[in-house]
mmCIF file of C-alpha atoms in Angstrom:
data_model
loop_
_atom_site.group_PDB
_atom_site.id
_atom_site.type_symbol
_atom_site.label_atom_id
_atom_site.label_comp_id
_atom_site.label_asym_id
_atom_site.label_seq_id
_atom_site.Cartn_x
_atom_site.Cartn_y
_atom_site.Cartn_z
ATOM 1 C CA UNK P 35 0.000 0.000 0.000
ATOM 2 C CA UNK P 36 1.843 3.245 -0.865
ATOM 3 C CA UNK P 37 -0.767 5.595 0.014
ATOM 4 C CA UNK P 38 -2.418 5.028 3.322
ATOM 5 C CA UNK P 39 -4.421 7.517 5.923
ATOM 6 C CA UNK P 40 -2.204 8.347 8.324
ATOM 7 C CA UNK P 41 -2.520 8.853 11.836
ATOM 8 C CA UNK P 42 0.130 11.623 12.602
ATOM 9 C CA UNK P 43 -1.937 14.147 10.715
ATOM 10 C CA UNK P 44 -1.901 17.477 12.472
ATOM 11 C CA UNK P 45 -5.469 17.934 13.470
ATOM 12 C CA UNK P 46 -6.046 22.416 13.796
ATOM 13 C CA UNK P 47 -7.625 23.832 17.352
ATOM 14 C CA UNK P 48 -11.345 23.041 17.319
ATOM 15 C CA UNK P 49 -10.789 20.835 15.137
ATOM 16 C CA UNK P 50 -11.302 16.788 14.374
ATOM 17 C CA UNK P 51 -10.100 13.359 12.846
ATOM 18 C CA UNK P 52 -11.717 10.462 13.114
ATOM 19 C CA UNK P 53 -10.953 7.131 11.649
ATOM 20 C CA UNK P 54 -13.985 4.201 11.159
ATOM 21 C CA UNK P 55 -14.367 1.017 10.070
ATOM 22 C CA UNK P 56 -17.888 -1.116 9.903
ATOM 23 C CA UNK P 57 -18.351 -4.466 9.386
ATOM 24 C CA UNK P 58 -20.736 -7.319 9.228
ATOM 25 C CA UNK P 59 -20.219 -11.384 9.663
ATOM 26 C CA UNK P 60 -21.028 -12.940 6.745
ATOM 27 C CA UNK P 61 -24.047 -14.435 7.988
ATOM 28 C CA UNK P 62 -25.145 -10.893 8.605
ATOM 29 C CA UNK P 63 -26.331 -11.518 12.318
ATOM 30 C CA UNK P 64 -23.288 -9.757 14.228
ATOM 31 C CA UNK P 65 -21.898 -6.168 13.510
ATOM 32 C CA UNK P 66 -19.193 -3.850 14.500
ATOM 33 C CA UNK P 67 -18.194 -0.302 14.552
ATOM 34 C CA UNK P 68 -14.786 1.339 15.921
ATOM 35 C CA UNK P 69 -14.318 4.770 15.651
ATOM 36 C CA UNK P 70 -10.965 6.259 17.078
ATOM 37 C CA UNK P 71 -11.180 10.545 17.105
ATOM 38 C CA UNK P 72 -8.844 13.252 17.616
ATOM 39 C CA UNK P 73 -10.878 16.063 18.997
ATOM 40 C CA UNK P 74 -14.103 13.508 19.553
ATOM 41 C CA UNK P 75 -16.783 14.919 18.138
ATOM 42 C CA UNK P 76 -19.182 13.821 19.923
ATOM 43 C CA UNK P 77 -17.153 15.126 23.652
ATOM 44 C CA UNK P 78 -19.752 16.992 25.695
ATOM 45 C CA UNK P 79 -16.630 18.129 27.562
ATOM 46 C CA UNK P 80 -14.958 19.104 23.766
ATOM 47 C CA UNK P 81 -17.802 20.857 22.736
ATOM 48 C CA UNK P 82 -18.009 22.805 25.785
ATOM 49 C CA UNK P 83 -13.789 23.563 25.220
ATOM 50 C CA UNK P 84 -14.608 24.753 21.671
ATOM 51 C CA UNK P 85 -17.434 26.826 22.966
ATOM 52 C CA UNK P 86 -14.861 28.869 25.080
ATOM 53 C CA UNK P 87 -12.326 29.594 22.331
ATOM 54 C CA UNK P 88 -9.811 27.483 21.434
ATOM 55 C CA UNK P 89 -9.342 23.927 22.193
ATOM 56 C CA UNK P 90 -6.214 21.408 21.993
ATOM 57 C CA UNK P 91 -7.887 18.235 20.147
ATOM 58 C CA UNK P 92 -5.241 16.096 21.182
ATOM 59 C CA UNK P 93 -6.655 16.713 24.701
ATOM 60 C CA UNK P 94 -9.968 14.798 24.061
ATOM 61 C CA UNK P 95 -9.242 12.104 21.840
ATOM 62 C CA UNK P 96 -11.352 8.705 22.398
ATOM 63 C CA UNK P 97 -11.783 5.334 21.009
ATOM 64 C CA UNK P 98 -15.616 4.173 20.525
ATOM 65 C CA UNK P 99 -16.197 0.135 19.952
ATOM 66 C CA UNK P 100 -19.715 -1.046 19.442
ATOM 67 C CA UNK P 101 -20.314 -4.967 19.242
ATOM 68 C CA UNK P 102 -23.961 -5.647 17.852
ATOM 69 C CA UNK P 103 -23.785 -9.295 19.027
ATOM 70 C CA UNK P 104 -26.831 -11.566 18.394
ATOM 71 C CA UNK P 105 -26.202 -12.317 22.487
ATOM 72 C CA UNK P 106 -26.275 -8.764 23.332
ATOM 73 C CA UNK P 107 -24.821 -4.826 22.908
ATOM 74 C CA UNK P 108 -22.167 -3.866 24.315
ATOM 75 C CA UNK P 109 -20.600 -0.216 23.759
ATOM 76 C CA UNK P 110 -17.285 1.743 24.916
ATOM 77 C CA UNK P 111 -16.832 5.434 24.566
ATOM 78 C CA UNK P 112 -13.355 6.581 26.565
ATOM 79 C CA UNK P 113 -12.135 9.625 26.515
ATOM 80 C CA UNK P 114 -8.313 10.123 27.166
ATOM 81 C CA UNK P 115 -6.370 13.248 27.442
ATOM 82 C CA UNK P 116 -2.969 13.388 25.392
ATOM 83 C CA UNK P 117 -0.863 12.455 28.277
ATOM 84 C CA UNK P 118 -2.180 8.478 27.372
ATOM 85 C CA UNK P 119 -1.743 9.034 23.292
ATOM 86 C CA UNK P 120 0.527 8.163 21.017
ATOM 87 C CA UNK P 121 0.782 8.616 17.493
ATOM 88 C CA UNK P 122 2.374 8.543 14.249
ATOM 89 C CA UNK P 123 2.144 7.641 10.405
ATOM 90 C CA UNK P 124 1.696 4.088 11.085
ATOM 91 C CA UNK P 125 -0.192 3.727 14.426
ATOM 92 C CA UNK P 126 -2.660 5.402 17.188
ATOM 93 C CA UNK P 127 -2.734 4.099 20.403
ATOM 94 C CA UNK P 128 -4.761 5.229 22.944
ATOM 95 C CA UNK P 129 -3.579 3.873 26.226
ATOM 96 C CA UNK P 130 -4.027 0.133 26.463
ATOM 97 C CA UNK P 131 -6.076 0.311 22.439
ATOM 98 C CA UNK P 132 -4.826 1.392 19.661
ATOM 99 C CA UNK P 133 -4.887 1.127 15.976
ATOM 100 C CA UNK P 134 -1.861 0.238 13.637
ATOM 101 C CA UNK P 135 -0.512 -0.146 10.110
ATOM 102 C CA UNK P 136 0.766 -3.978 9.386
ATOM 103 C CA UNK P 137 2.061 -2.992 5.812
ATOM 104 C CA UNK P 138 -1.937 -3.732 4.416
ATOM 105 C CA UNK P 139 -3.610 -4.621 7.285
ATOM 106 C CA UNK P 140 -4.874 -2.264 9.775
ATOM 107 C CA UNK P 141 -5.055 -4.338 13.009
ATOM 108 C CA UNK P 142 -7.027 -2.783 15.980
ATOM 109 C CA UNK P 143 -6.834 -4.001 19.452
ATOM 110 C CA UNK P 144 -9.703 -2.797 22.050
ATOM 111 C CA UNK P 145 -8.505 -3.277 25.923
ATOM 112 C CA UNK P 146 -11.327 -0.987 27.329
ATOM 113 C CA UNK P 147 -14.408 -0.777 30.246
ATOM 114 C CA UNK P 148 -17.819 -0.561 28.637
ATOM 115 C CA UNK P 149 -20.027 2.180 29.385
ATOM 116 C CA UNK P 150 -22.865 2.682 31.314
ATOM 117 C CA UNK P 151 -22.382 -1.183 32.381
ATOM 118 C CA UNK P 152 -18.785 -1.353 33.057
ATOM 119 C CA UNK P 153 -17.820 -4.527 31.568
ATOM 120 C CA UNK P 154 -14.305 -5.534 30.401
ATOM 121 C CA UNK P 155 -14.649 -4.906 26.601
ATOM 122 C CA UNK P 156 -11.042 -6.472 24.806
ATOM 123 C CA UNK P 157 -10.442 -8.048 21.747
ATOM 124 C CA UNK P 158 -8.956 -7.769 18.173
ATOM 125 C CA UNK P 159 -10.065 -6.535 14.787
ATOM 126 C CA UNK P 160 -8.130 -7.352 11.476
ATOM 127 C CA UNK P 161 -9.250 -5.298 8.468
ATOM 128 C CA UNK P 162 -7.536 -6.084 5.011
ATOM 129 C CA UNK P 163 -8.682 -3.965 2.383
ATOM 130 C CA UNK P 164 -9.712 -5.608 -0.885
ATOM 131 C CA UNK P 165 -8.967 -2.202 -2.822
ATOM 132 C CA UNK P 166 -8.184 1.091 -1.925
ATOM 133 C CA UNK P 167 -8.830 4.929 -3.547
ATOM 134 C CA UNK P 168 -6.725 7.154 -4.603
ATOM 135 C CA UNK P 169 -6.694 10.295 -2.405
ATOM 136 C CA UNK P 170 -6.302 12.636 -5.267
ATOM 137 C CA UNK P 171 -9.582 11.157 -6.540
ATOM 138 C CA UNK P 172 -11.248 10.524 -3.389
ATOM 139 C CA UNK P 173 -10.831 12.872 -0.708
ATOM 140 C CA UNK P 174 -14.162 14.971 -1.142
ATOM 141 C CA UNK P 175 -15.301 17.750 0.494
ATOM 142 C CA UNK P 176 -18.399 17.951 2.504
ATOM 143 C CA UNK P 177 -19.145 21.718 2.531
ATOM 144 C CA UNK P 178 -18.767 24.826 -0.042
ATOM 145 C CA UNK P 179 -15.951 26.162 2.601
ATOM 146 C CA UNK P 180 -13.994 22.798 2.580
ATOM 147 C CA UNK P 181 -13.806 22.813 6.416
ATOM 148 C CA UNK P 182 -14.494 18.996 6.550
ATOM 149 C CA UNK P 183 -13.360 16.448 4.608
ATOM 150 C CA UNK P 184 -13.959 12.428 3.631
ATOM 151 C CA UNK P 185 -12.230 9.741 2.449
ATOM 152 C CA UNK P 186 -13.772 6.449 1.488
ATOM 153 C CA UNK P 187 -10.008 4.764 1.598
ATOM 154 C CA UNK P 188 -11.073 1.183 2.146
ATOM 155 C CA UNK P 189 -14.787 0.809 0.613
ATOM 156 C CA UNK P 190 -14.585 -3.101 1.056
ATOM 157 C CA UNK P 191 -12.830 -4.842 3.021
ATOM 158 C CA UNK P 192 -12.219 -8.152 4.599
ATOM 159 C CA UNK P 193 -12.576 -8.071 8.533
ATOM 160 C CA UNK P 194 -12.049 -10.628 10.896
ATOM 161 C CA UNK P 195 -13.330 -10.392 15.060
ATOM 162 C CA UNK P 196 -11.399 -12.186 18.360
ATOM 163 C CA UNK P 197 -13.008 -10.812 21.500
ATOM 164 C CA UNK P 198 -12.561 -12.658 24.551
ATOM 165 C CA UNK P 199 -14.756 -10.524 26.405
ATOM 166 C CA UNK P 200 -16.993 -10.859 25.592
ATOM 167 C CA UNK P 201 -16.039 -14.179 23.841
ATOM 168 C CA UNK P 202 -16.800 -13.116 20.196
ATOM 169 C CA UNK P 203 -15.247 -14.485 17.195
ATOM 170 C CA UNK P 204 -16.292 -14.142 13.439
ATOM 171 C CA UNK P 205 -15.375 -13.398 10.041
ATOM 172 C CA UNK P 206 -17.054 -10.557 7.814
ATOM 173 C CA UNK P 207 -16.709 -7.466 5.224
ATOM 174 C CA UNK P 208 -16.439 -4.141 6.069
ATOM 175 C CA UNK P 209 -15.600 -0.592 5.541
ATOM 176 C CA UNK P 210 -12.898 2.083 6.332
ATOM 177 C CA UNK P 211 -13.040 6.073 5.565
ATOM 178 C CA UNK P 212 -11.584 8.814 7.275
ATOM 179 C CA UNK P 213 -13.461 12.351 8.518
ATOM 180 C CA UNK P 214 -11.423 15.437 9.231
ATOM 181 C CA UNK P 215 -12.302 19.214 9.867
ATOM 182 C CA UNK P 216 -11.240 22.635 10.702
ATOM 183 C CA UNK P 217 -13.925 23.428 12.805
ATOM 184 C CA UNK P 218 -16.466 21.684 15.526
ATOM 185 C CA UNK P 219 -18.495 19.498 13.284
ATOM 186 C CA UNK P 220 -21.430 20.891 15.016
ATOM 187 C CA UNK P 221 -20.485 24.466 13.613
ATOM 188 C CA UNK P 222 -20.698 23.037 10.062
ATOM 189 C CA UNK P 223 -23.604 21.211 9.787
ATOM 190 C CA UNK P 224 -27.314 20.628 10.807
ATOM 191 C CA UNK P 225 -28.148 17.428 10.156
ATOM 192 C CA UNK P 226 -26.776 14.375 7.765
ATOM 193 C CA UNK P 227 -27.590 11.022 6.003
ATOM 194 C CA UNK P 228 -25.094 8.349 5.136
ATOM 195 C CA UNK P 229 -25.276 5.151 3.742
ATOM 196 C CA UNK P 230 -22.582 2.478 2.363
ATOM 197 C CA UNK P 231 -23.847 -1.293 0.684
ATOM 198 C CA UNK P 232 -21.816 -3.619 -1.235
ATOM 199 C CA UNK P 233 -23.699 -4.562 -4.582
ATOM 200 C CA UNK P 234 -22.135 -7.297 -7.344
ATOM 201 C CA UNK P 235 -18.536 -5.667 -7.480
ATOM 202 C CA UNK P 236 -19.180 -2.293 -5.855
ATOM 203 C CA UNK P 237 -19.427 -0.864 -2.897
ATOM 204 C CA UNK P 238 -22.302 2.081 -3.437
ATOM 205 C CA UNK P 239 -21.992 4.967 -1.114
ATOM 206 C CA UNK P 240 -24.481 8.205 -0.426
ATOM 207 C CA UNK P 241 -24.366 11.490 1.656
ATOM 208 C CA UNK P 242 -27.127 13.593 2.027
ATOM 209 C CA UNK P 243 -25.467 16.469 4.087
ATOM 210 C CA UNK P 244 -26.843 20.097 4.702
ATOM 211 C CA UNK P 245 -23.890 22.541 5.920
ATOM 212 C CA UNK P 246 -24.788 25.271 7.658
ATOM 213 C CA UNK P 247 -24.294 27.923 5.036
ATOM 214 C CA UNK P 248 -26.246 26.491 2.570
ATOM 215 C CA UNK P 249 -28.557 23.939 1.163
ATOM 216 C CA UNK P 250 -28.310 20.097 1.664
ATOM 217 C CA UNK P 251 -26.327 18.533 -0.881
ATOM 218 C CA UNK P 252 -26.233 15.199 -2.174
ATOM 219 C CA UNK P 253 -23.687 12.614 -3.116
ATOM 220 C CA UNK P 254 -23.464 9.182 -4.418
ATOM 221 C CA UNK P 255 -20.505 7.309 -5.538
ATOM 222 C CA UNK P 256 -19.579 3.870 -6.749
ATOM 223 C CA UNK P 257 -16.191 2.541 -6.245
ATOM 224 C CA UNK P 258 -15.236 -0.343 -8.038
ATOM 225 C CA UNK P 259 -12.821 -2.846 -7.498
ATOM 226 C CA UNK P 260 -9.799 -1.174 -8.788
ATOM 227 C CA UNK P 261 -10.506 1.728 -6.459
ATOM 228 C CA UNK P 262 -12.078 3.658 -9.397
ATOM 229 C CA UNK P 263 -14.697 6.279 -8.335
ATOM 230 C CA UNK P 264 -18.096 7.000 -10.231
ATOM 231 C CA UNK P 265 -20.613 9.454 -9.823
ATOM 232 C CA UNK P 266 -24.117 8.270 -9.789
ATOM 233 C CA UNK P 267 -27.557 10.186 -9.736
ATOM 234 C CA UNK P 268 -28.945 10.285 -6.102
ATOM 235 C CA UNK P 269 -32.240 7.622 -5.755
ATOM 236 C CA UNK P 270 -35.564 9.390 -4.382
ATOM 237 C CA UNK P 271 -35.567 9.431 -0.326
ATOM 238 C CA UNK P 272 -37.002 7.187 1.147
ATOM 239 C CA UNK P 273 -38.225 8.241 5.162
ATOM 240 C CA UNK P 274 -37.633 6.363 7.915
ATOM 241 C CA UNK P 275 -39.244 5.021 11.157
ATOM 242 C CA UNK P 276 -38.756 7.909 13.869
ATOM 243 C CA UNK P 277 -36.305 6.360 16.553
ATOM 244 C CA UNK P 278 -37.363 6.372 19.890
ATOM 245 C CA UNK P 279 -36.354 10.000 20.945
ATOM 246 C CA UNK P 280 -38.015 11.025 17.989
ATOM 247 C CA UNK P 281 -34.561 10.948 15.649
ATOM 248 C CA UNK P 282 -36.008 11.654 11.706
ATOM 249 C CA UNK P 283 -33.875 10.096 8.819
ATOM 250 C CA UNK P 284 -33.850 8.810 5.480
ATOM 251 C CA UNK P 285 -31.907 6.884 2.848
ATOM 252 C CA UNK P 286 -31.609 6.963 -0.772
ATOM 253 C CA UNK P 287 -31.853 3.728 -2.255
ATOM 254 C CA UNK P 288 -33.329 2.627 -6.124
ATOM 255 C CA UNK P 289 -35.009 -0.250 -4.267
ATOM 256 C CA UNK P 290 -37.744 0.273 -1.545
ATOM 257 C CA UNK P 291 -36.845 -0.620 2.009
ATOM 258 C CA UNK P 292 -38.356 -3.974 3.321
ATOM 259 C CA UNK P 293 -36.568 -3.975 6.687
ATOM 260 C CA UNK P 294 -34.787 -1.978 9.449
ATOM 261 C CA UNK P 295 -32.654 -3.388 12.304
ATOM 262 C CA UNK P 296 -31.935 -0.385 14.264
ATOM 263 C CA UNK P 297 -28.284 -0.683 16.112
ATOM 264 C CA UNK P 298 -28.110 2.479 18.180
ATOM 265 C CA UNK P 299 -31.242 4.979 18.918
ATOM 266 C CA UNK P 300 -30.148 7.819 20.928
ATOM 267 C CA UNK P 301 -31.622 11.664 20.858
ATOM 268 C CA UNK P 302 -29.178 12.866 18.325
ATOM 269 C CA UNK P 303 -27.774 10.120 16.394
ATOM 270 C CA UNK P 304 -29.317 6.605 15.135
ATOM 271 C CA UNK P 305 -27.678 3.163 12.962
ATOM 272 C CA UNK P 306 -29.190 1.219 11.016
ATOM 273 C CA UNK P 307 -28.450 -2.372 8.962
ATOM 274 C CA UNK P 308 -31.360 -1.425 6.296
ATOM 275 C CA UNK P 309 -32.520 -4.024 3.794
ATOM 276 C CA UNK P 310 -33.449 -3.188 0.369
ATOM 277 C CA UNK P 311 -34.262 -5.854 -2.026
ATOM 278 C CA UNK P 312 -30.883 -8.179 -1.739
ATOM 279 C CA UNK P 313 -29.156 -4.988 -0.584
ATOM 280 C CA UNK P 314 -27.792 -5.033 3.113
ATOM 281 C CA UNK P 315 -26.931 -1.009 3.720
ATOM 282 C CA UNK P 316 -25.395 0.340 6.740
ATOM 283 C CA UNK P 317 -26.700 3.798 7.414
ATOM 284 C CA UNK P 318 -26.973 6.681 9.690
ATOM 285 C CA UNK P 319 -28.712 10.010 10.458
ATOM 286 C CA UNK P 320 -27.459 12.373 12.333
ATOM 287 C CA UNK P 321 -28.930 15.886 13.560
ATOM 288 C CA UNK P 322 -25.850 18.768 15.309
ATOM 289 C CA UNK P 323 -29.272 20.443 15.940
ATOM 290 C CA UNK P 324 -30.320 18.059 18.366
ATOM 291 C CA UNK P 325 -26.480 17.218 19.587
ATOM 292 C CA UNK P 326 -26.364 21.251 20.787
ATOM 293 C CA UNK P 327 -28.987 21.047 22.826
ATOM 294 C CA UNK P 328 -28.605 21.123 26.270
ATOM 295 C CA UNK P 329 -30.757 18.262 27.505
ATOM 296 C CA UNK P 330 -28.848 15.990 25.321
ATOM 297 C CA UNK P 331 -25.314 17.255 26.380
ATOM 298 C CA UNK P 332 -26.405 17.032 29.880
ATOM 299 C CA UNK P 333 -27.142 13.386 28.940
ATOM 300 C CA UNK P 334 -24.031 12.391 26.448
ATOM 301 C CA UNK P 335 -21.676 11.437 29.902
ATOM 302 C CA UNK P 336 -23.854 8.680 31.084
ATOM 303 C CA UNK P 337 -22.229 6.875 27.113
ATOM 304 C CA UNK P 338 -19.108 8.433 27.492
ATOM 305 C CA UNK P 339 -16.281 7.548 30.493
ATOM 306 C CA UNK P 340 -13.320 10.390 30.441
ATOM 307 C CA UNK P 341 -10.408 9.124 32.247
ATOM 308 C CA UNK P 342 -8.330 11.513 33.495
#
């Protein structure tokens, strides 16, 4: 791999990186997000930094695992201060977890407490990439001002799960991209769809974001399997069930929706596996409206444990 996201990226005041990765087992009953941030965008305590002026990222960085097991949930969400991070091109640890470049393989290893049940959460992710983009070609923009930027590195991707606690094992596919900005991403944005599904060959990826400073825009690629990046016309919205704090969303998909297994319903935020026709689509809504409002910030530390 000669081109590769990096993890020593300088990340400005105010400002954020996050890296994900998604994946499903193959028999589509067990899923998995990690999401490791610099400047966590989701930090009640962050936001409230970047609300006084400016604010160090690398003082609120935080690793976020959540196993959809057929058994069970379980979630992490630790926040760690930048005396317990390391980082440069080729790794990210945070503490005891940590992600890390093995020439192609990005291996991730999770040693944390859950939250709000504080159960030991450790274990080991393997994510090979079956093709990569080009970041010339595929790091977009997400706003007119090109504050915030994604890049769909790894659209498919072969992923392989050893927890032992829980005991957890599986093989899957996933997904990798990379989010950065130059601002709080509740500063540039009001609310946003995304969506990623693997069809024949290609993985087929949509945003339906609306920045602050102007209308929602919409975006939706194809990637191929030589890393080759199409754009397609957006399908007609489809609206979804309202979660349980009343969370709106919607996906864009050619082929109605015959199913939704919602993974995580919270005020602000909500994940979905969606199936359409023999399409299984990972997607999620997300409202910064909601996420400034002060009931929900009073609420975001009972999912989140800062360690000091």
């Amino acid at each position: 791999m000669s081109v590769f996201p990096v993890f020593s990226r300088p990340v400005p005041q105010r400002g954020y990186q996050w890296w994900y990765v998604d994946a499903s087992s193959s028999d589509g009953r067990e899923h998995l997000v990690i999401i490791a941030f610099v400047g966590s965008v989701f930090s009640p305590y962050y936001a409230r930094a970047c609300r006084r002026g400016e604010a160090d990222p690398m003082d609120y960085c935080a690793i976020n695992a959540a196993l959809y097991r057929s058994a069970g949930k379980r979630w992490v969400l630790t926040e760690k201060p930048r005396g317990l991070i390391s980082r440069g091109d080729d790794h990210f640890q945070l503490q005891d977890s940590s992600l890390r470049w093995n020439g192609n393989q990005l291996d991730i290893e999770i040693r944390e407490r859950g939250v709000p049940i504080p159960q030991q959460v450790q274990g080991r992710i393997t994510v090979n990439p079956r093709f990569t983009t080009d970041p010339d070609q595929a790091q977009i923009h997400l706003d007119p001002h090109e504050r915030h930027q994604w890049w769909p590195f790894a659209p498919s991707c072969d992923v392989t799960v050893r927890f032992d606690h829980p005991d957890w094992r599986w093989r899957g596919s996933g997904y990798f991209d990379t989010n950065q900005g130059a601002e709080p991403l509740h500063e540039g944005f009001e609310v946003w769809n995304w969506s990623r599904s693997h069809q024949a060959e290609e993985t087929l990826l949509t945003y339906n974001a609306t920045p602050r400073s102007s209308e929602a825009s919409y975006l939706a690629l194809a990637i191929d399997p030589q890393g080759n990046i199409g754009r397609r016309d957006i399908a007609p919205a489809q609206r979804l069930k309202r979660g349980l704090y009343g969370m709106d969303g919607e996906v864009h998909l050619a082929q109605p929706v015959t199913s939704v297994k919602m993974l995580e319903d919270t005020p602000f935020y909500t994940r979905s596996m969606i199936t359409a026709g023999d399409q299984q689509v990972m997607h999620e809504s997300l409202s910064l409206e909601r996420f400034r409002q002060r009931w929900v910030q009073f609420l975001l530390p009972f999912k989140t444990r800062r360690q000091r």
